[in-house]
Coordinates of C-alpha atoms in Angstrom, one line a residue:
Chain S
M1 CA 39.8 -47.0 -37.6
H2 CA 37.9 -44.4 -39.6
A3 CA 34.2 -44.0 -39.8
L4 CA 31.9 -42.4 -42.4
V5 CA 28.5 -41.3 -41.4
V6 CA 26.1 -41.0 -44.3
A7 CA 24.0 -38.1 -43.0
E8 CA 20.7 -36.5 -43.8
A9 CA 20.2 -32.8 -43.6
S10 CA 17.6 -30.1 -44.4
G11 CA 18.4 -26.5 -45.0
G12 CA 22.1 -27.1 -44.2
I13 CA 21.2 -28.5 -40.7
I14 CA 22.2 -32.1 -39.9
D15 CA 19.2 -34.2 -38.8
G16 CA 19.0 -35.3 -35.2
N17 CA 19.1 -39.0 -36.1
S18 CA 22.2 -38.5 -38.2
V19 CA 23.8 -36.6 -35.2
A20 CA 23.1 -39.7 -33.1
A21 CA 24.8 -41.8 -35.8
V22 CA 27.9 -39.6 -35.3
V23 CA 27.8 -40.2 -31.6
A24 CA 27.6 -44.0 -32.2
A25 CA 30.5 -43.7 -34.8
K26 CA 32.7 -42.0 -32.2
R27 CA 32.1 -44.7 -29.7
A28 CA 32.9 -47.4 -32.3
V29 CA 36.2 -45.9 -33.6
G30 CA 37.5 -44.5 -30.3
S31 CA 40.4 -42.2 -31.2
G32 CA 39.9 -42.8 -34.9
S33 CA 38.5 -40.2 -37.2
V34 CA 34.8 -39.6 -38.1
S35 CA 33.9 -38.1 -41.4
M36 CA 30.4 -37.3 -42.8
L37 CA 28.8 -37.4 -46.2
V38 CA 25.9 -35.1 -46.9
C39 CA 23.9 -34.7 -50.0
G40 CA 20.9 -32.7 -51.2
E41 CA 19.8 -30.1 -48.8
G42 CA 22.9 -30.6 -46.7
S43 CA 25.3 -29.2 -49.3
D44 CA 25.5 -25.8 -47.6
V45 CA 26.2 -27.3 -44.2
K46 CA 28.0 -24.9 -41.9
S47 CA 28.4 -26.8 -38.8
A48 CA 28.7 -30.5 -37.9
P49 CA 28.5 -32.5 -34.7
S50 CA 31.7 -32.2 -32.7
G51 CA 34.2 -34.8 -33.6
V52 CA 33.6 -34.7 -37.3
G53 CA 36.8 -33.9 -39.0
K54 CA 35.8 -33.9 -42.6
V55 CA 32.5 -33.4 -44.5
F56 CA 32.1 -34.7 -48.0
V57 CA 29.4 -32.9 -49.9
A58 CA 27.8 -34.8 -52.8
A59 CA 26.8 -32.2 -55.3
G60 CA 25.1 -32.6 -58.7
S61 CA 21.6 -32.9 -59.9
G62 CA 20.9 -36.5 -58.9
M63 CA 21.9 -35.6 -55.3
K64 CA 19.0 -33.3 -54.5
N65 CA 16.8 -36.4 -53.9
P66 CA 19.3 -39.1 -54.1
V67 CA 18.1 -42.7 -54.8
A68 CA 20.0 -45.6 -53.5
E69 CA 21.3 -46.5 -57.0
T70 CA 23.0 -43.0 -57.2
L71 CA 24.2 -42.7 -53.6
A72 CA 25.6 -46.2 -53.0
P73 CA 28.4 -45.9 -55.6
V74 CA 29.4 -42.6 -54.0
V75 CA 29.6 -44.2 -50.5
L76 CA 31.5 -47.2 -52.0
K77 CA 34.0 -44.9 -53.7
L78 CA 34.6 -42.9 -50.6
Q79 CA 35.1 -46.0 -48.6
K80 CA 37.7 -47.3 -51.1
E81 CA 39.6 -44.0 -51.3
N82 CA 39.7 -43.3 -47.6
S83 CA 39.8 -46.9 -46.2
F84 CA 36.8 -46.3 -43.9
T85 CA 36.4 -49.2 -41.4
H86 CA 32.9 -48.2 -40.3
L87 CA 30.0 -46.9 -42.5
L88 CA 27.0 -45.7 -40.5
A89 CA 23.7 -44.0 -41.1
A90 CA 20.6 -43.4 -39.0
A91 CA 18.0 -46.2 -39.1
T92 CA 15.6 -43.9 -41.0
T93 CA 13.9 -44.8 -44.2
F94 CA 16.9 -43.1 -45.9
G95 CA 19.5 -45.1 -44.1
K96 CA 17.5 -48.4 -44.2
N97 CA 17.2 -47.9 -48.0
V98 CA 20.8 -47.2 -49.0
M99 CA 23.0 -48.9 -46.5
P100 CA 22.2 -52.6 -47.1
R101 CA 22.9 -52.0 -50.8
V102 CA 26.3 -50.6 -49.8
A103 CA 26.9 -53.5 -47.4
A104 CA 26.1 -56.2 -50.1
K105 CA 28.6 -54.6 -52.4
L106 CA 31.3 -54.9 -49.7
D107 CA 30.3 -58.5 -48.8
S108 CA 29.5 -57.1 -45.4
S109 CA 26.7 -58.2 -43.0
Q110 CA 24.9 -55.0 -42.0
V111 CA 24.1 -54.6 -38.3
S112 CA 20.7 -52.9 -38.3
D113 CA 19.2 -50.4 -35.8
I114 CA 21.8 -50.7 -33.1
V115 CA 21.0 -49.3 -29.6
S116 CA 24.4 -49.7 -28.1
V117 CA 28.1 -49.8 -29.1
E118 CA 30.1 -52.3 -27.0
G119 CA 33.4 -52.0 -28.8
S120 CA 34.9 -51.4 -32.2
N121 CA 32.9 -54.4 -33.6
E122 CA 30.3 -55.3 -31.0
Y123 CA 26.8 -53.9 -30.9
V124 CA 23.4 -54.5 -29.3
R125 CA 20.3 -54.5 -31.4
P126 CA 16.7 -55.2 -30.7
I127 CA 14.9 -58.2 -32.4
Y128 CA 11.3 -59.5 -32.2
A129 CA 9.8 -56.0 -32.0
G130 CA 12.2 -55.0 -29.2
N131 CA 11.2 -58.0 -27.0
A132 CA 14.7 -59.3 -27.0
L133 CA 18.2 -57.7 -27.4
A134 CA 20.9 -59.4 -29.4
R135 CA 24.6 -58.7 -28.8
V136 CA 26.5 -59.3 -32.0
K137 CA 30.1 -59.2 -33.0
S138 CA 31.0 -58.4 -36.6
S139 CA 33.9 -60.1 -38.3
D140 CA 33.7 -57.8 -41.4
A141 CA 36.6 -55.6 -42.3
V142 CA 34.2 -52.8 -43.2
Q143 CA 31.3 -52.7 -40.9
V144 CA 28.0 -51.3 -42.1
I145 CA 25.7 -50.1 -39.4
T146 CA 22.4 -48.3 -39.0
V147 CA 21.7 -46.5 -35.7
R148 CA 18.5 -46.1 -33.7
G149 CA 18.5 -42.3 -33.1
T150 CA 16.7 -42.4 -29.7
A151 CA 19.3 -44.7 -28.2
F152 CA 22.3 -42.3 -28.5
G153 CA 22.4 -39.0 -26.8
K154 CA 23.0 -35.7 -28.5
S155 CA 26.4 -34.6 -29.6
E156 CA 28.6 -32.6 -27.3
G157 CA 28.1 -29.4 -29.3
D158 CA 28.9 -28.6 -32.8
T159 CA 32.0 -27.7 -34.7
T160 CA 32.7 -25.5 -37.6
E161 CA 36.3 -26.6 -37.8
F162 CA 36.0 -29.2 -40.4
E163 CA 37.4 -29.8 -43.9
K164 CA 34.8 -29.6 -46.6
V165 CA 35.3 -31.7 -49.8
T166 CA 32.8 -31.4 -52.7
L167 CA 32.3 -34.5 -54.7
T168 CA 31.0 -34.6 -58.2
S169 CA 29.6 -38.0 -59.2
D170 CA 30.8 -39.3 -62.6
E171 CA 28.5 -42.3 -62.6
E172 CA 25.3 -42.2 -64.4
N173 CA 22.3 -44.0 -62.9
K174 CA 20.3 -45.6 -65.6
L175 CA 18.4 -47.9 -63.2
S176 CA 16.1 -45.5 -61.5
S177 CA 14.9 -41.9 -61.3
W178 CA 13.2 -39.8 -58.7
E179 CA 9.9 -38.4 -59.8
S180 CA 8.1 -36.7 -57.0
E181 CA 7.3 -36.6 -53.3
Q182 CA 4.2 -35.9 -51.3
L183 CA 5.3 -34.7 -48.0
T184 CA 3.0 -34.5 -45.0
D185 CA 2.4 -31.0 -43.8
S186 CA 2.6 -31.1 -40.0
G187 CA 2.4 -27.4 -39.7
E188 CA 4.5 -25.9 -36.9
R189 CA 4.7 -29.2 -35.1
P190 CA 8.2 -30.7 -34.3
E191 CA 9.5 -33.7 -36.1
L192 CA 8.1 -36.9 -34.5
T193 CA 11.4 -38.6 -33.6
S194 CA 13.0 -35.6 -32.0
A195 CA 9.9 -34.1 -30.2
R196 CA 10.0 -33.6 -26.4
V197 CA 6.3 -34.6 -26.2
V198 CA 4.4 -37.0 -28.5
V199 CA 0.7 -37.5 -28.4
S200 CA -0.5 -40.6 -30.3
G201 CA -3.9 -41.8 -31.3
G202 CA -5.3 -45.2 -32.2
R203 CA -8.4 -46.7 -33.6
G204 CA -10.3 -45.4 -30.5
L205 CA -10.4 -42.0 -32.2
K206 CA -13.0 -43.5 -34.6
S207 CA -12.2 -41.1 -37.5
G208 CA -9.6 -38.9 -39.1
D209 CA -11.6 -35.8 -38.1
N210 CA -11.4 -36.8 -34.5
F211 CA -7.6 -36.7 -34.8
R212 CA -7.9 -33.0 -34.2
L213 CA -8.4 -33.8 -30.5
I214 CA -4.9 -35.3 -30.5
E215 CA -3.5 -32.4 -32.5
E216 CA -5.0 -29.9 -30.1
L217 CA -3.6 -31.7 -27.1
A218 CA -0.2 -32.0 -28.7
D219 CA -0.2 -28.3 -29.6
T220 CA -0.7 -27.2 -26.0
M221 CA 2.7 -28.7 -25.3
S222 CA 4.4 -28.0 -28.6
G223 CA 4.4 -31.8 -29.2
A224 CA 4.3 -34.0 -32.2
V225 CA 1.5 -36.3 -33.3
G226 CA 1.9 -40.0 -33.7
A227 CA -0.5 -42.9 -34.5
T228 CA -0.9 -46.6 -34.4
R229 CA -0.7 -48.8 -37.5
A230 CA -4.5 -49.4 -37.2
A231 CA -5.2 -45.6 -37.3
V232 CA -2.9 -45.2 -40.4
D233 CA -4.4 -48.3 -42.1
D234 CA -7.9 -46.9 -41.6
G235 CA -6.8 -43.6 -43.2
Y236 CA -7.1 -41.4 -40.1
C237 CA -3.6 -40.0 -40.7
P238 CA -0.6 -40.3 -43.1
N239 CA 1.9 -43.2 -43.0
D240 CA 4.7 -41.1 -41.7
M241 CA 3.0 -40.7 -38.3
Q242 CA 3.1 -44.4 -37.6
V243 CA 4.9 -45.3 -34.4
G244 CA 6.0 -48.9 -33.9
Q245 CA 8.1 -51.9 -34.9
T246 CA 8.0 -51.1 -38.6
G247 CA 7.3 -47.4 -38.3
K248 CA 9.1 -44.7 -36.3
V249 CA 10.8 -45.3 -33.0
V250 CA 10.3 -42.4 -30.5
A251 CA 11.5 -41.9 -26.9
P252 CA 10.2 -38.5 -25.8
E253 CA 10.1 -37.1 -22.3
L254 CA 6.4 -37.5 -22.4
Y255 CA 4.3 -39.9 -24.5
I256 CA 0.6 -39.7 -24.3
A257 CA -1.2 -42.8 -25.8
V258 CA -4.9 -42.1 -26.5
G259 CA -7.4 -44.6 -27.6
L260 CA -4.9 -47.3 -28.5
S261 CA -4.7 -50.7 -26.9
G262 CA -0.9 -51.1 -26.9
A263 CA -0.2 -53.9 -29.3
V264 CA 3.4 -55.3 -29.0
Q265 CA 4.2 -53.8 -32.4
H266 CA 3.2 -50.3 -31.2
L267 CA 5.0 -50.7 -27.8
A268 CA 8.2 -51.5 -29.8
G269 CA 8.2 -47.9 -31.0
M270 CA 7.6 -46.0 -27.8
K271 CA 8.3 -48.0 -24.7
D272 CA 11.6 -46.2 -24.1
S273 CA 9.8 -42.9 -23.5
K274 CA 10.6 -41.3 -20.2
T275 CA 7.0 -40.9 -19.0
I276 CA 4.1 -42.7 -20.5
V277 CA 0.4 -41.6 -20.1
A278 CA -2.4 -43.8 -21.3
I279 CA -6.0 -42.8 -21.8
N280 CA -8.3 -45.6 -22.7
K281 CA -11.8 -46.6 -21.6
D282 CA -10.8 -50.3 -21.5
P283 CA -9.1 -51.0 -18.2
E284 CA -7.7 -54.2 -19.6
A285 CA -5.8 -52.6 -22.4
P286 CA -2.2 -53.7 -22.5
I287 CA -1.0 -50.1 -22.8
F288 CA -1.8 -49.6 -19.1
T289 CA 0.9 -52.2 -18.2
V290 CA 3.6 -49.9 -19.5
A291 CA 2.0 -46.6 -18.6
D292 CA 3.3 -44.6 -15.6
Y293 CA -0.1 -42.8 -15.4
G294 CA -3.1 -44.6 -16.7
L295 CA -6.5 -42.9 -16.9
V296 CA -9.4 -45.2 -17.5
S297 CA -11.8 -42.9 -19.2
D298 CA -13.6 -42.1 -22.4
L299 CA -11.1 -40.2 -24.5
F300 CA -13.8 -37.9 -26.0
E301 CA -14.3 -36.5 -22.5
A302 CA -10.8 -36.8 -21.0
V303 CA -8.8 -35.4 -23.9
P304 CA -10.6 -32.1 -24.3
E305 CA -10.6 -31.7 -20.5
L306 CA -6.8 -32.3 -20.5
T307 CA -6.3 -29.9 -23.3
S308 CA -8.2 -27.1 -21.6
A309 CA -6.5 -27.9 -18.2
L310 CA -3.1 -27.6 -19.9
K311 CA -4.0 -24.3 -21.6
K312 CA -4.6 -22.7 -18.3
Chain B
M1 CA 3.6 -54.9 -71.1
S2 CA 3.4 -57.7 -68.7
L3 CA 6.2 -59.2 -66.6
S4 CA 7.1 -62.7 -67.7
R5 CA 7.9 -63.9 -64.3
V6 CA 7.8 -62.6 -60.7
L7 CA 9.8 -64.2 -58.0
V8 CA 8.3 -63.7 -54.5
G9 CA 10.2 -64.5 -51.3
V10 CA 8.4 -65.9 -48.3
K11 CA 9.9 -66.3 -44.8
R12 CA 8.7 -68.6 -42.0
V13 CA 8.8 -66.7 -38.7
V14 CA 7.3 -67.0 -35.2
D15 CA 3.7 -65.8 -35.6
Y16 CA 3.3 -62.1 -34.9
A17 CA 0.8 -62.8 -32.0
V18 CA 3.2 -65.1 -30.1
K19 CA 4.8 -63.6 -27.0
I20 CA 8.4 -64.8 -27.5
R21 CA 10.5 -66.4 -24.7
V22 CA 14.2 -66.0 -24.6
K23 CA 16.2 -69.1 -23.6
P24 CA 17.7 -68.7 -20.1
D25 CA 21.2 -69.5 -21.4
G26 CA 21.1 -66.5 -23.7
S27 CA 21.6 -68.6 -26.8
G28 CA 18.5 -67.5 -28.6
V29 CA 14.7 -67.4 -28.7
D30 CA 12.8 -70.6 -27.9
K31 CA 11.0 -71.8 -31.0
T32 CA 9.9 -75.3 -29.7
N33 CA 6.1 -75.7 -29.9
V34 CA 5.7 -72.1 -31.0
K35 CA 3.2 -71.2 -33.7
M36 CA 5.0 -70.3 -36.9
S37 CA 3.5 -68.4 -39.8
M38 CA 4.4 -66.6 -43.0
N39 CA 6.1 -63.2 -42.2
P40 CA 3.2 -60.6 -42.6
F41 CA 5.2 -58.5 -45.0
C42 CA 5.8 -61.6 -47.2
E43 CA 2.0 -62.1 -47.3
I44 CA 1.8 -58.6 -48.7
A45 CA 4.5 -59.5 -51.3
V46 CA 2.6 -62.7 -52.3
E47 CA -0.7 -60.7 -52.6
E48 CA 0.9 -58.1 -54.8
S49 CA 2.5 -60.7 -57.0
V50 CA -0.8 -62.6 -57.4
R51 CA -2.7 -59.3 -58.2
L52 CA -0.2 -58.5 -60.9
K53 CA -1.0 -61.8 -62.5
E54 CA -4.7 -61.4 -62.0
R55 CA -4.5 -58.0 -63.7
G56 CA -2.6 -59.5 -66.6
L57 CA 0.6 -57.6 -65.6
A58 CA 2.6 -60.8 -64.8
Q59 CA 2.5 -64.2 -66.4
E60 CA 3.9 -66.4 -63.7
V61 CA 4.4 -66.1 -60.0
V62 CA 7.1 -68.2 -58.4
A63 CA 7.2 -68.3 -54.6
M64 CA 10.5 -69.1 -52.9
T65 CA 11.5 -69.9 -49.4
I66 CA 14.7 -70.8 -47.6
G67 CA 14.7 -73.0 -44.6
P68 CA 14.2 -76.5 -43.1
S69 CA 11.5 -79.0 -44.2
Q70 CA 8.8 -77.2 -42.3
N71 CA 9.1 -74.3 -44.7
M72 CA 7.1 -76.4 -47.1
D73 CA 4.0 -75.1 -45.1
T74 CA 5.0 -71.5 -46.0
I75 CA 5.4 -72.4 -49.7
R76 CA 2.0 -74.1 -49.7
T77 CA 0.4 -71.0 -48.1
A78 CA 1.8 -68.9 -51.0
L79 CA 0.6 -71.4 -53.5
A80 CA -2.9 -71.4 -51.9
M81 CA -2.9 -67.6 -52.2
G82 CA -2.3 -67.9 -55.9
A83 CA 1.4 -68.4 -56.7
D84 CA 1.9 -70.8 -59.6
R85 CA 4.8 -72.9 -58.3
G86 CA 7.3 -73.0 -55.5
I87 CA 11.0 -73.2 -54.9
H88 CA 12.2 -74.5 -51.5
V89 CA 15.8 -74.0 -50.9
V90 CA 16.5 -76.5 -48.1
C91 CA 18.7 -75.1 -45.4
D92 CA 18.9 -76.1 -41.8
Q93 CA 20.9 -73.2 -40.5
D94 CA 19.7 -69.6 -39.8
L95 CA 21.0 -67.3 -42.5
E96 CA 21.9 -63.6 -42.3
P97 CA 20.2 -61.3 -44.8
L98 CA 23.5 -61.2 -46.8
A99 CA 23.5 -65.0 -47.2
V100 CA 19.7 -64.9 -48.0
S101 CA 20.3 -62.3 -50.7
K102 CA 23.1 -64.5 -52.2
V103 CA 20.8 -67.5 -52.3
F104 CA 18.2 -65.4 -54.0
Q105 CA 20.8 -64.1 -56.5
A106 CA 21.6 -67.7 -57.4
V107 CA 18.0 -68.5 -58.0
V108 CA 17.4 -65.3 -59.9
Q109 CA 20.1 -66.3 -62.3
K110 CA 18.4 -69.6 -62.9
E111 CA 14.8 -68.3 -63.1
T112 CA 15.4 -64.9 -64.7
P113 CA 12.4 -63.2 -63.2
Q114 CA 11.7 -59.6 -64.2
A115 CA 10.8 -58.6 -60.7
V116 CA 11.6 -59.9 -57.3
I117 CA 9.0 -58.9 -54.7
L118 CA 9.9 -59.3 -51.0
G119 CA 8.5 -58.0 -47.6
K120 CA 10.4 -54.9 -46.4
Q121 CA 11.4 -56.7 -43.2
A122 CA 10.9 -59.9 -41.3
I123 CA 9.3 -59.5 -37.9
D124 CA 11.8 -61.8 -36.2
D125 CA 15.2 -60.3 -36.8
D126 CA 13.8 -56.9 -37.9
C127 CA 16.8 -56.4 -40.2
N128 CA 15.2 -54.8 -43.2
Q129 CA 18.1 -55.6 -45.5
T130 CA 17.5 -58.5 -47.9
G131 CA 15.8 -56.7 -50.8
Q132 CA 18.3 -53.8 -50.8
M133 CA 21.2 -56.3 -50.7
L134 CA 19.8 -58.4 -53.5
A135 CA 19.3 -55.3 -55.7
G136 CA 22.9 -54.4 -54.9
L137 CA 24.3 -57.9 -55.8
L138 CA 22.3 -58.0 -59.0
D139 CA 22.9 -54.3 -59.9
W140 CA 19.2 -53.9 -60.3
P141 CA 17.1 -50.9 -59.2
Q142 CA 15.4 -51.2 -55.9
G143 CA 11.9 -50.0 -54.9
T144 CA 11.7 -50.3 -51.1
F145 CA 8.8 -49.8 -48.6
L146 CA 6.2 -49.7 -51.4
S147 CA 2.7 -48.5 -50.9
K148 CA 1.9 -48.5 -54.6
L149 CA 3.2 -50.4 -57.6
E150 CA 2.3 -49.6 -61.3
V151 CA 3.6 -51.3 -64.4
E152 CA 4.0 -48.7 -67.1
N153 CA 5.3 -49.6 -70.6
D154 CA 8.8 -50.9 -70.0
A155 CA 9.2 -49.5 -66.5
L156 CA 7.8 -49.6 -62.9
K157 CA 6.4 -46.6 -61.2
V158 CA 6.6 -47.1 -57.4
T159 CA 5.3 -45.1 -54.4
R160 CA 7.4 -45.5 -51.3
E161 CA 6.6 -44.8 -47.7
V162 CA 9.4 -42.5 -46.4
D163 CA 9.8 -40.6 -43.1
G164 CA 8.4 -37.4 -44.5
G165 CA 5.4 -38.9 -46.4
L166 CA 5.5 -40.5 -49.8
E167 CA 8.0 -40.6 -52.6
T168 CA 7.5 -41.7 -56.2
L169 CA 10.3 -43.3 -58.3
N170 CA 10.6 -44.8 -61.8
L171 CA 12.5 -48.1 -62.0
S172 CA 13.8 -49.9 -65.0
I173 CA 13.0 -53.6 -65.3
P174 CA 14.1 -56.0 -63.9
A175 CA 13.9 -54.6 -60.3
V176 CA 13.7 -55.7 -56.7
L177 CA 10.7 -54.4 -54.8
T178 CA 10.0 -54.5 -51.0
C179 CA 6.5 -54.1 -49.6
D180 CA 5.2 -51.9 -46.8
L181 CA 2.0 -52.3 -44.9
R182 CA -0.3 -50.2 -47.1
L183 CA 0.4 -51.8 -50.4
N184 CA -2.5 -54.2 -50.1
E185 CA -4.5 -56.4 -47.8
P186 CA -3.5 -60.0 -48.2
R187 CA -6.3 -62.5 -48.9
Y188 CA -7.1 -65.6 -46.9
A189 CA -6.6 -68.7 -48.9
S190 CA -10.0 -70.5 -49.5
L191 CA -10.3 -74.2 -48.8
P192 CA -10.6 -75.1 -52.5
N193 CA -7.4 -73.1 -53.2
I194 CA -5.6 -74.8 -50.3
M195 CA -6.5 -78.2 -51.8
K196 CA -5.4 -77.0 -55.3
A197 CA -2.1 -75.8 -53.9
K198 CA -1.2 -79.3 -52.9
R199 CA -1.0 -80.3 -56.5
K200 CA 1.1 -77.3 -57.6
P201 CA 4.8 -78.1 -58.3
V202 CA 7.5 -77.3 -55.7
E203 CA 11.1 -77.8 -56.5
S204 CA 13.4 -78.6 -53.5
I205 CA 17.0 -77.4 -53.9
P206 CA 19.6 -78.3 -51.2
V207 CA 21.3 -75.0 -50.5
A208 CA 24.7 -76.6 -51.1
D209 CA 23.7 -77.2 -54.7
L210 CA 23.6 -73.5 -55.3
G211 CA 27.3 -73.0 -54.6
V212 CA 26.7 -69.9 -52.5
D213 CA 28.8 -68.7 -49.6
I214 CA 26.4 -68.7 -46.7
K215 CA 28.8 -68.4 -43.8
S216 CA 27.8 -66.0 -41.1
H217 CA 29.7 -62.7 -40.6
L218 CA 28.0 -61.8 -37.3
D219 CA 28.6 -63.8 -34.2
V220 CA 25.6 -63.6 -31.9
L221 CA 27.2 -63.5 -28.5
R222 CA 24.0 -63.3 -26.4
I223 CA 20.3 -62.8 -26.7
E224 CA 18.6 -61.3 -23.7
E225 CA 15.1 -60.4 -22.8
T226 CA 14.5 -56.6 -22.9
P227 CA 14.2 -55.2 -19.3
K228 CA 10.5 -54.9 -18.5
R229 CA 9.2 -51.4 -18.0
Q230 CA 7.5 -50.8 -14.7
G231 CA 4.1 -49.5 -15.5
G232 CA 0.6 -50.0 -14.2
G233 CA 0.2 -46.7 -12.3
K234 CA -3.3 -45.3 -12.4
V235 CA -4.9 -41.9 -11.9
E236 CA -8.6 -41.3 -11.2
S237 CA -9.1 -38.0 -13.0
V238 CA -7.7 -35.5 -15.5
A239 CA -7.0 -33.1 -12.6
E240 CA -4.9 -35.8 -10.8
L241 CA -3.1 -36.6 -14.1
V242 CA -2.1 -32.9 -14.6
D243 CA -0.9 -32.7 -11.0
K244 CA 1.2 -35.8 -11.3
L245 CA 2.7 -34.7 -14.6
K246 CA 3.6 -31.3 -13.1
N247 CA 4.7 -32.2 -9.7
E248 CA 5.8 -35.9 -9.8
A249 CA 7.1 -36.5 -13.3
G250 CA 8.0 -32.8 -13.9
V251 CA 7.4 -33.2 -17.7
I252 CA 5.0 -30.3 -18.2

């Protein structure tokens, strides 16, 4: 069995969620090999998660910001030439976008967002906003899988001992073209899905300006800032901060939920956090049922007080 | 230009507000006497399709569903929101996204739409696959997780919600599009429109007539309830919270 992990990278560093996909790949193929494909900003990758024997680098102009129509043929070609049995990617917007296109071309049923590997073709994945877990067995010769990053530990170190193969794509993509991106500037804050501390705000913040209370609290602990769907819908903060069933899934050491009620769809994205704190003035808010430490209080008093207490 | 025809997919799912129950024998989720609704992301897809027509950017909106006889309700909802006609592919078994995309492919070949608009994911299986798979099968471009859609000359300009923010792509026509939450706010169907929807045509097609391979590739061995998190602890003050986080949880 041989696995290929379609990885994301920035500045030559493999993203944490892709590292988790390598960990999952190793569990699935056992003593088999694990290779990695990187493109765009990963082209100068110097180290890979341990266990990776070969790194394919997709070079070329279309690979800086690869669209699915450009990348899927590259993955399919690699699969064919190397007889990969498992194709994996992180369940990020990148992986979710490209992998099903690959799966369809292979007549393979993708297994999305796995949280556990139970064997070379058995996986566990959440359904119904994480309220149930489905254990599924794939009968496909080539299995296509996306991996929930928070469910797999970090790699046992890195390796620089891998073979590097540069690919040049010969297929032209006439279907689509990348035009631009508007990335959110989160300043010095860590990335949401890999942060040790996440502070999230909901509609209780009442305005986008008030989100600075959340940011100040997060900054005292070098944490990331998250939000509920309601807060994003109301324009308090950008879409990439949304935590939940259809947004990002986080599992930090400490999750502080501020001014949010705890809708099922939000809980789906954070209930695996190690310690959960809830600050809400409504004692009946469902978020308190999952919180280790609930503080029934007006956030506009409690949050500044907590921030200043932590600064001391 | 305007798109001659838009095909929009609608899935019938357990209503988002229902707290699901897992069957004790682990065979699945109990759907008896449970409120069912159109998947929220599909509502956004219908709304976007209807708006294209209202803005003169699409000429006809065809809503399509796959499922048992009860799915007629879902089609009627789409028609009440403004779709022109419906296609109900009658199928009594649960299909994997791969099979769903093959059924769509067969209907696309019959209907020749210039765009297929779908929700980005269904809130029951949370797979997030069908649109991408359909685009792959058709060799069409895909615009996934859209927060903005513009029709420009002979192409589509789409803004996508990605992990770092937003991304803009240009797609040739025809294309498959999947909707994210911020694309629009779906309308409620008015009573007159609900009445009118009853007279709109709906074609029922037995899935077998499409000649598509819908066999499942994934064997669901067991469905279990997720272990409940033990919460409910309370603190009285910020000082007590800080103390607990430092000395009990050890996280700060």
